[in-house]
């Protein structure tokens, strides 16, 4: 149920919440969002993942420069994949 990208990001889904930490080893500064399963089914994982990525980057804009939007999206999509 966990998705991780090296030592940079850590994300998981628990009880309809997606949790993401900008650091894998320290797992601090958690960001979470309630998952909308209907929206996920309607839009598909990629479009919904992109919306989650945009929301995360709005809250933590420095992460776009640190790890890149593509890597953040990849981790979020792996976490969403665990819902299946």
CSV table of C-alpha atoms in Angstrom, one decimal:
chain,number,residue,atom,x,y,z
A,1,UNK,CA,0.0,0.0,0.0
A,2,UNK,CA,3.0,2.3,0.0
A,3,UNK,CA,4.5,4.2,-2.9
A,4,UNK,CA,8.0,5.7,-2.5
A,5,UNK,CA,10.5,7.3,-4.8
A,6,UNK,CA,14.0,6.7,-3.5
A,7,UNK,CA,14.8,8.9,-0.6
A,8,UNK,CA,12.7,11.8,-1.7
A,9,UNK,CA,9.0,11.2,-1.3
A,10,UNK,CA,6.8,8.8,0.5
A,11,UNK,CA,3.0,8.5,-0.1
A,12,UNK,CA,0.3,6.1,1.0
A,13,UNK,CA,-3.5,5.8,1.1
A,14,UNK,CA,-5.3,5.0,4.3
A,15,UNK,CA,-9.0,5.2,5.0
A,16,UNK,CA,-9.8,7.4,2.0
A,17,UNK,CA,-7.0,9.8,2.7
A,18,UNK,CA,-3.8,10.2,0.7
A,19,UNK,CA,-0.8,11.1,2.7
A,20,UNK,CA,2.5,12.4,1.3
A,21,UNK,CA,5.7,13.3,3.0
A,22,UNK,CA,8.5,15.2,1.2
A,23,UNK,CA,11.1,13.0,2.8
A,24,UNK,CA,11.1,9.2,2.8
A,25,UNK,CA,13.5,8.6,5.7
A,26,UNK,CA,12.3,11.3,8.1
A,27,UNK,CA,8.6,11.1,7.1
A,28,UNK,CA,7.8,14.6,8.4
A,29,UNK,CA,5.8,17.6,7.2
A,30,UNK,CA,2.9,15.3,6.1
A,31,UNK,CA,0.4,16.7,3.6
A,32,UNK,CA,-2.9,14.9,3.3
A,33,UNK,CA,-6.1,15.1,1.3
A,34,UNK,CA,-9.4,13.3,1.4
A,35,UNK,CA,-9.7,11.2,-1.7
A,36,UNK,CA,-12.8,11.6,-3.8
A,37,UNK,CA,-13.3,8.1,-5.2
A,38,UNK,CA,-16.2,9.2,-7.5
A,39,UNK,CA,-14.0,11.9,-9.0
A,40,UNK,CA,-11.2,9.3,-9.4
A,41,UNK,CA,-13.4,6.9,-11.2
A,42,UNK,CA,-14.9,9.7,-13.4
A,43,UNK,CA,-11.7,11.4,-14.3
A,44,UNK,CA,-9.2,8.5,-14.2
A,45,UNK,CA,-6.0,8.2,-12.2
A,46,UNK,CA,-3.9,10.4,-14.4
A,47,UNK,CA,-6.2,13.4,-14.4
A,48,UNK,CA,-7.1,13.1,-10.7
A,49,UNK,CA,-3.4,12.6,-9.9
A,50,UNK,CA,-2.5,15.7,-11.8
A,51,UNK,CA,-5.1,17.6,-9.7
A,52,UNK,CA,-3.7,16.2,-6.5
A,53,UNK,CA,-0.2,17.1,-7.6
A,54,UNK,CA,-1.3,20.7,-8.4
A,55,UNK,CA,-2.9,20.9,-4.9
A,56,UNK,CA,0.3,19.6,-3.3
A,57,UNK,CA,2.5,22.0,-5.2
A,58,UNK,CA,0.2,24.9,-4.2
A,59,UNK,CA,0.8,24.0,-0.6
A,60,UNK,CA,4.5,23.3,-1.1
A,61,UNK,CA,5.8,25.1,-4.2
A,62,UNK,CA,9.4,24.5,-3.3
A,63,UNK,CA,9.0,20.8,-4.0
A,64,UNK,CA,8.6,21.5,-7.7
A,65,UNK,CA,12.3,22.6,-7.7
A,66,UNK,CA,13.5,20.0,-5.3
A,67,UNK,CA,12.1,16.8,-6.8
A,68,UNK,CA,10.2,17.9,-9.9
A,69,UNK,CA,6.5,17.8,-10.8
A,70,UNK,CA,6.9,14.6,-12.8
A,71,UNK,CA,8.4,12.7,-9.9
A,72,UNK,CA,5.7,13.9,-7.5
A,73,UNK,CA,3.0,12.9,-9.9
A,74,UNK,CA,4.6,9.4,-10.3
A,75,UNK,CA,4.5,8.8,-6.6
A,76,UNK,CA,0.9,10.0,-6.3
A,77,UNK,CA,-0.2,7.7,-9.1
A,78,UNK,CA,1.5,4.7,-7.5
A,79,UNK,CA,-0.3,5.5,-4.3
A,80,UNK,CA,-3.6,5.8,-6.2
A,81,UNK,CA,-2.9,2.5,-7.8
A,82,UNK,CA,-3.2,0.8,-4.4
A,83,UNK,CA,-6.9,1.6,-4.4
A,84,UNK,CA,-7.7,-0.9,-7.0
